[in-house]
Amino acid sequence: MEECRRGRVYIVGAGPGDPELITVKGLRLIQQADVIVYDRLVAKELLKHAKPGAELIYAGKKPGAHTMTQEEINKLLLEKACEGKTVVRLHGGDPYVFGRGEEECIYLRDHGVECEVVPGLTSAIAGAAYAGIPVTSRGIASSFAVATGREAPNKDRKMVHYGRIMKSVDTLVVVMGVGNLENIVKEMVEEGIDPDLPVAIVEKATTPEQRVVTGKLRDIVEKAREAGVQPPALIIFGRTVELRDRLWRLS
């Protein structure tokens, strides 16, 4: 355990996709790291800043295809730290927003390894902004929520009720929800949410391939199907979607 304490792990948020949106501290740590363990949605341009000889390890996940299990990633971080190395665990977005960064940090600290989180811009907010959609706006939206569109299968009961959340906030951003869009919309309609509620889907947010599909609650499933929307994508529900045409957007 004494050997493990010589290493240190930084759980770093790389931001929503555009490599220039990483924090100054996050970039500095990439430049100094001995080992970088990175996710699928991390901009590959960021890896070019690694120092010569740094070990780059891909640990990406996508629906139905994981390079490593979470347990394997945890053990890998511990192993590299026990070698006395400075390790950067690079997450897309923010590591504590549906990123499992907190699980990794708890595991490391439970094993005597120092761990520090470096927050990143979450795509739930930055991705919406890049599409010209603020999550709040005076007079239109004073509250917002972020929810996952894919709950962990090992939960004892369903915890995310989209219709109930939408009744409690002005804007709802759903991440990892494209594959579940039809069920999310159905649940909202059954809960009594207005079928004319504006909705936007932002695919590959903040990247040159960004694409935005807009509609209403009543027709967004059909529009998404016609457009062939694929993950990664954000789904934004709320009146601020209507501001999109008046604000800067990447398209």
mmCIF file of C-alpha atoms in Angstrom, residues 19-237:
data_model
loop_
_atom_site.group_PDB
_atom_site.id
_atom_site.type_symbol
_atom_site.label_atom_id
_atom_site.label_comp_id
_atom_site.label_asym_id
_atom_site.label_seq_id
_atom_site.Cartn_x
_atom_site.Cartn_y
_atom_site.Cartn_z
ATOM 1 C CA PRO A 19 -11.097 20.041 -27.757
ATOM 2 C CA GLU A 20 -10.809 23.770 -27.034
ATOM 3 C CA LEU A 21 -13.476 23.487 -24.341
ATOM 4 C CA ILE A 22 -11.263 21.589 -21.891
ATOM 5 C CA THR A 23 -10.168 23.537 -18.803
ATOM 6 C CA VAL A 24 -6.664 24.988 -18.489
ATOM 7 C CA LYS A 25 -5.961 22.658 -15.554
ATOM 8 C CA GLY A 26 -7.239 19.643 -17.458
ATOM 9 C CA LEU A 27 -4.921 20.373 -20.384
ATOM 10 C CA ARG A 28 -1.942 20.901 -18.078
ATOM 11 C CA LEU A 29 -2.512 17.515 -16.449
ATOM 12 C CA ILE A 30 -2.719 15.808 -19.854
ATOM 13 C CA GLN A 31 0.664 17.327 -20.692
ATOM 14 C CA GLN A 32 2.191 16.044 -17.441
ATOM 15 C CA ALA A 33 0.626 12.580 -17.196
ATOM 16 C CA ASP A 34 2.580 9.342 -17.386
ATOM 17 C CA VAL A 35 -0.597 7.423 -18.241
ATOM 18 C CA ILE A 36 -3.847 8.612 -19.838
ATOM 19 C CA VAL A 37 -6.904 6.348 -19.732
ATOM 20 C CA TYR A 38 -9.484 7.889 -22.038
ATOM 21 C CA ASP A 39 -13.111 7.441 -23.089
ATOM 22 C CA ARG A 40 -14.769 7.112 -26.499
ATOM 23 C CA LEU A 41 -16.174 10.661 -26.526
ATOM 24 C CA VAL A 42 -12.881 12.378 -25.687
ATOM 25 C CA ALA A 43 -11.582 14.522 -28.583
ATOM 26 C CA LYS A 44 -8.545 12.692 -29.960
ATOM 27 C CA GLU A 45 -6.819 16.045 -30.571
ATOM 28 C CA LEU A 46 -6.349 16.306 -26.801
ATOM 29 C CA LEU A 47 -4.170 13.203 -26.785
ATOM 30 C CA LYS A 48 -1.669 14.973 -29.042
ATOM 31 C CA HIS A 49 -0.764 17.105 -26.018
ATOM 32 C CA ALA A 50 0.524 14.079 -24.096
ATOM 33 C CA LYS A 51 4.248 14.124 -23.379
ATOM 34 C CA PRO A 52 6.578 11.812 -25.316
ATOM 35 C CA GLY A 53 6.462 8.302 -23.898
ATOM 36 C CA ALA A 54 3.140 8.721 -22.126
ATOM 37 C CA GLU A 55 1.037 5.555 -22.136
ATOM 38 C CA LEU A 56 -2.351 6.048 -23.819
ATOM 39 C CA ILE A 57 -5.011 3.464 -22.955
ATOM 40 C CA TYR A 58 -8.450 3.386 -24.590
ATOM 41 C CA ALA A 59 -11.285 2.435 -22.239
ATOM 42 C CA GLY A 60 -14.244 3.528 -24.325
ATOM 43 C CA LYS A 61 -17.796 2.338 -23.932
ATOM 44 C CA LYS A 62 -20.731 2.423 -26.296
ATOM 45 C CA PRO A 63 -24.135 0.731 -25.998
ATOM 46 C CA GLY A 64 -23.628 -3.028 -26.145
ATOM 47 C CA ALA A 65 -19.852 -2.833 -26.636
ATOM 48 C CA HIS A 66 -17.479 -2.048 -23.767
ATOM 49 C CA THR A 67 -13.713 -2.171 -24.243
ATOM 50 C CA MET A 68 -13.391 -2.691 -20.486
ATOM 51 C CA THR A 69 -15.870 -3.196 -17.705
ATOM 52 C CA GLN A 70 -15.992 -0.542 -15.007
ATOM 53 C CA GLU A 71 -14.363 -2.959 -12.592
ATOM 54 C CA GLU A 72 -11.498 -3.498 -15.032
ATOM 55 C CA ILE A 73 -11.025 0.261 -15.425
ATOM 56 C CA ASN A 74 -10.939 0.703 -11.646
ATOM 57 C CA LYS A 75 -8.286 -1.992 -11.303
ATOM 58 C CA LEU A 76 -6.241 -0.536 -14.170
ATOM 59 C CA LEU A 77 -6.151 2.903 -12.527
ATOM 60 C CA LEU A 78 -5.067 1.325 -9.262
ATOM 61 C CA GLU A 79 -2.368 -0.744 -10.963
ATOM 62 C CA LYS A 80 -0.858 2.267 -12.740
ATOM 63 C CA ALA A 81 -0.972 4.371 -9.582
ATOM 64 C CA CYS A 82 0.754 1.568 -7.663
ATOM 65 C CA GLU A 83 3.582 1.808 -10.164
ATOM 66 C CA GLY A 84 4.125 5.318 -8.859
ATOM 67 C CA LYS A 85 2.800 7.012 -12.000
ATOM 68 C CA THR A 86 0.755 10.140 -12.499
ATOM 69 C CA VAL A 87 -2.458 8.958 -14.095
ATOM 70 C CA VAL A 88 -5.121 10.992 -15.884
ATOM 71 C CA ARG A 89 -8.490 9.318 -16.271
ATOM 72 C CA LEU A 90 -9.994 11.371 -19.096
ATOM 73 C CA HIS A 91 -13.788 11.467 -19.323
ATOM 74 C CA GLY A 92 -15.952 13.148 -21.914
ATOM 75 C CA GLY A 93 -17.987 16.016 -20.456
ATOM 76 C CA ASP A 94 -17.831 16.175 -16.666
ATOM 77 C CA PRO A 95 -16.700 13.006 -14.872
ATOM 78 C CA TYR A 96 -19.329 13.357 -12.140
ATOM 79 C CA VAL A 97 -22.283 13.834 -14.532
ATOM 80 C CA PHE A 98 -23.203 10.276 -15.571
ATOM 81 C CA GLY A 99 -19.499 9.581 -16.015
ATOM 82 C CA ARG A 100 -18.803 7.140 -13.159
ATOM 83 C CA GLY A 101 -15.871 9.279 -12.114
ATOM 84 C CA GLU A 102 -17.056 9.223 -8.538
ATOM 85 C CA GLU A 103 -17.031 5.402 -8.542
ATOM 86 C CA GLU A 104 -13.433 5.412 -9.731
ATOM 87 C CA CYS A 105 -12.333 7.962 -7.138
ATOM 88 C CA ILE A 106 -14.024 6.097 -4.279
ATOM 89 C CA TYR A 107 -12.404 2.836 -5.385
ATOM 90 C CA LEU A 108 -8.947 4.422 -5.513
ATOM 91 C CA ARG A 109 -9.264 6.157 -2.161
ATOM 92 C CA ASP A 110 -10.542 2.943 -0.588
ATOM 93 C CA HIS A 111 -7.270 1.378 -1.769
ATOM 94 C CA GLY A 112 -5.085 4.160 -0.393
ATOM 95 C CA VAL A 113 -4.454 6.064 -3.638
ATOM 96 C CA GLU A 114 -4.731 9.836 -3.823
ATOM 97 C CA CYS A 115 -7.382 10.959 -6.278
ATOM 98 C CA GLU A 116 -8.446 14.426 -7.412
ATOM 99 C CA VAL A 117 -11.342 15.403 -9.667
ATOM 100 C CA VAL A 118 -10.980 18.144 -12.281
ATOM 101 C CA PRO A 119 -14.462 19.174 -13.449
ATOM 102 C CA GLY A 120 -15.282 19.559 -17.118
ATOM 103 C CA LEU A 121 -18.049 21.231 -19.111
ATOM 104 C CA THR A 122 -20.966 18.841 -19.262
ATOM 105 C CA SER A 123 -22.539 18.345 -22.677
ATOM 106 C CA ALA A 124 -25.957 18.715 -21.049
ATOM 107 C CA ILE A 125 -25.339 22.464 -20.792
ATOM 108 C CA ALA A 126 -22.523 23.216 -23.260
ATOM 109 C CA GLY A 127 -23.997 21.035 -25.996
ATOM 110 C CA ALA A 128 -27.317 22.801 -25.702
ATOM 111 C CA ALA A 129 -25.565 26.187 -25.817
ATOM 112 C CA TYR A 130 -23.687 25.244 -28.996
ATOM 113 C CA ALA A 131 -27.053 24.496 -30.590
ATOM 114 C CA GLY A 132 -28.338 27.947 -29.660
ATOM 115 C CA ILE A 133 -30.447 26.644 -26.799
ATOM 116 C CA PRO A 134 -29.915 28.034 -23.281
ATOM 117 C CA VAL A 135 -31.162 25.820 -20.477
ATOM 118 C CA THR A 136 -32.452 28.909 -18.627
ATOM 119 C CA SER A 137 -33.708 32.291 -19.810
ATOM 120 C CA ARG A 138 -35.310 35.081 -17.811
ATOM 121 C CA GLY A 139 -39.050 35.095 -18.299
ATOM 122 C CA ILE A 140 -39.057 31.684 -20.007
ATOM 123 C CA ALA A 141 -37.120 29.177 -17.928
ATOM 124 C CA SER A 142 -35.974 29.604 -14.329
ATOM 125 C CA SER A 143 -35.094 25.969 -13.664
ATOM 126 C CA PHE A 144 -33.676 22.962 -15.438
ATOM 127 C CA ALA A 145 -32.917 19.317 -14.785
ATOM 128 C CA VAL A 146 -30.622 16.734 -16.327
ATOM 129 C CA ALA A 147 -31.627 13.088 -16.493
ATOM 130 C CA THR A 148 -30.249 9.919 -17.987
ATOM 131 C CA GLY A 149 -32.181 8.241 -20.752
ATOM 132 C CA ARG A 150 -30.757 4.876 -19.795
ATOM 133 C CA GLU A 151 -30.985 3.778 -16.168
ATOM 134 C CA ALA A 152 -28.646 1.158 -14.759
ATOM 135 C CA PRO A 153 -30.231 -2.298 -15.200
ATOM 136 C CA ASN A 154 -29.355 -3.397 -11.654
ATOM 137 C CA LYS A 155 -31.618 -0.831 -9.950
ATOM 138 C CA ASP A 156 -34.384 -2.242 -7.754
ATOM 139 C CA ARG A 157 -36.898 0.203 -9.195
ATOM 140 C CA LYS A 158 -37.235 2.867 -11.843
ATOM 141 C CA MET A 159 -36.046 6.223 -10.486
ATOM 142 C CA VAL A 160 -36.391 8.555 -13.486
ATOM 143 C CA HIS A 161 -39.959 9.650 -14.262
ATOM 144 C CA TYR A 162 -39.666 12.049 -17.171
ATOM 145 C CA GLY A 163 -43.212 13.391 -17.076
ATOM 146 C CA ARG A 164 -43.016 14.171 -13.375
ATOM 147 C CA ILE A 165 -39.657 15.894 -13.808
ATOM 148 C CA MET A 166 -41.000 17.983 -16.705
ATOM 149 C CA LYS A 167 -43.853 19.144 -14.495
ATOM 150 C CA SER A 168 -41.342 20.373 -11.920
ATOM 151 C CA VAL A 169 -38.867 22.255 -14.141
ATOM 152 C CA ASP A 170 -38.900 24.511 -17.181
ATOM 153 C CA THR A 171 -36.186 22.717 -19.167
ATOM 154 C CA LEU A 172 -35.274 19.040 -19.133
ATOM 155 C CA VAL A 173 -32.103 17.736 -20.774
ATOM 156 C CA VAL A 174 -31.907 13.981 -21.303
ATOM 157 C CA VAL A 175 -28.524 12.424 -22.072
ATOM 158 C CA MET A 176 -28.033 8.927 -23.508
ATOM 159 C CA GLY A 177 -31.716 8.849 -24.398
ATOM 160 C CA VAL A 178 -31.956 8.538 -28.181
ATOM 161 C CA GLY A 179 -32.546 4.799 -28.071
ATOM 162 C CA ASN A 180 -35.290 5.324 -25.512
ATOM 163 C CA LEU A 181 -36.871 8.425 -27.081
ATOM 164 C CA GLU A 182 -40.194 6.812 -27.934
ATOM 165 C CA ASN A 183 -40.716 5.585 -24.373
ATOM 166 C CA ILE A 184 -39.662 8.932 -22.889
ATOM 167 C CA VAL A 185 -42.170 10.801 -25.070
ATOM 168 C CA LYS A 186 -44.910 8.258 -24.360
ATOM 169 C CA GLU A 187 -44.374 8.627 -20.625
ATOM 170 C CA MET A 188 -44.522 12.427 -20.868
ATOM 171 C CA VAL A 189 -47.749 12.375 -22.874
ATOM 172 C CA GLU A 190 -49.340 9.954 -20.415
ATOM 173 C CA GLU A 191 -48.329 12.291 -17.592
ATOM 174 C CA GLY A 192 -50.198 15.135 -19.297
ATOM 175 C CA ILE A 193 -47.306 17.138 -20.733
ATOM 176 C CA ASP A 194 -48.411 19.493 -23.538
ATOM 177 C CA PRO A 195 -47.964 17.756 -26.943
ATOM 178 C CA ASP A 196 -46.834 21.121 -28.357
ATOM 179 C CA LEU A 197 -43.873 21.335 -25.973
ATOM 180 C CA PRO A 198 -40.789 22.293 -28.048
ATOM 181 C CA VAL A 199 -38.099 19.602 -28.297
ATOM 182 C CA ALA A 200 -34.621 19.553 -29.817
ATOM 183 C CA ILE A 201 -32.165 16.734 -30.373
ATOM 184 C CA VAL A 202 -28.492 17.706 -30.637
ATOM 185 C CA GLU A 203 -26.342 15.006 -32.216
ATOM 186 C CA LYS A 204 -22.543 15.049 -31.713
ATOM 187 C CA ALA A 205 -22.753 18.332 -29.842
ATOM 188 C CA THR A 206 -19.924 20.912 -30.168
ATOM 189 C CA THR A 207 -18.156 18.923 -32.913
ATOM 190 C CA PRO A 208 -17.935 19.755 -36.638
ATOM 191 C CA GLU A 209 -20.477 16.948 -37.200
ATOM 192 C CA GLN A 210 -23.069 18.545 -34.909
ATOM 193 C CA ARG A 211 -26.628 18.223 -36.172
ATOM 194 C CA VAL A 212 -29.861 19.527 -34.647
ATOM 195 C CA VAL A 213 -33.382 18.210 -35.141
ATOM 196 C CA THR A 214 -36.272 20.235 -33.688
ATOM 197 C CA GLY A 215 -39.960 19.549 -33.297
ATOM 198 C CA LYS A 216 -42.733 19.193 -30.783
ATOM 199 C CA LEU A 217 -43.379 16.469 -28.249
ATOM 200 C CA ARG A 218 -46.064 15.067 -30.555
ATOM 201 C CA ASP A 219 -43.807 14.661 -33.601
ATOM 202 C CA ILE A 220 -40.188 14.499 -32.378
ATOM 203 C CA VAL A 221 -40.040 10.684 -32.502
ATOM 204 C CA GLU A 222 -41.033 10.677 -36.167
ATOM 205 C CA LYS A 223 -38.644 13.515 -37.002
ATOM 206 C CA ALA A 224 -35.767 11.783 -35.241
ATOM 207 C CA ARG A 225 -36.502 8.582 -37.126
ATOM 208 C CA GLU A 226 -36.653 10.394 -40.472
ATOM 209 C CA ALA A 227 -33.357 12.158 -39.746
ATOM 210 C CA GLY A 228 -31.672 8.930 -38.653
ATOM 211 C CA VAL A 229 -30.451 10.446 -35.391
ATOM 212 C CA GLN A 230 -27.708 8.419 -33.708
ATOM 213 C CA PRO A 231 -25.954 8.665 -30.348
ATOM 214 C CA PRO A 232 -24.252 10.523 -28.828
ATOM 215 C CA ALA A 233 -27.082 13.030 -28.674
ATOM 216 C CA LEU A 234 -28.881 15.291 -26.210
ATOM 217 C CA ILE A 235 -32.653 15.648 -26.028
ATOM 218 C CA ILE A 236 -33.836 19.037 -24.799
ATOM 219 C CA PHE A 237 -37.437 19.611 -23.743
#
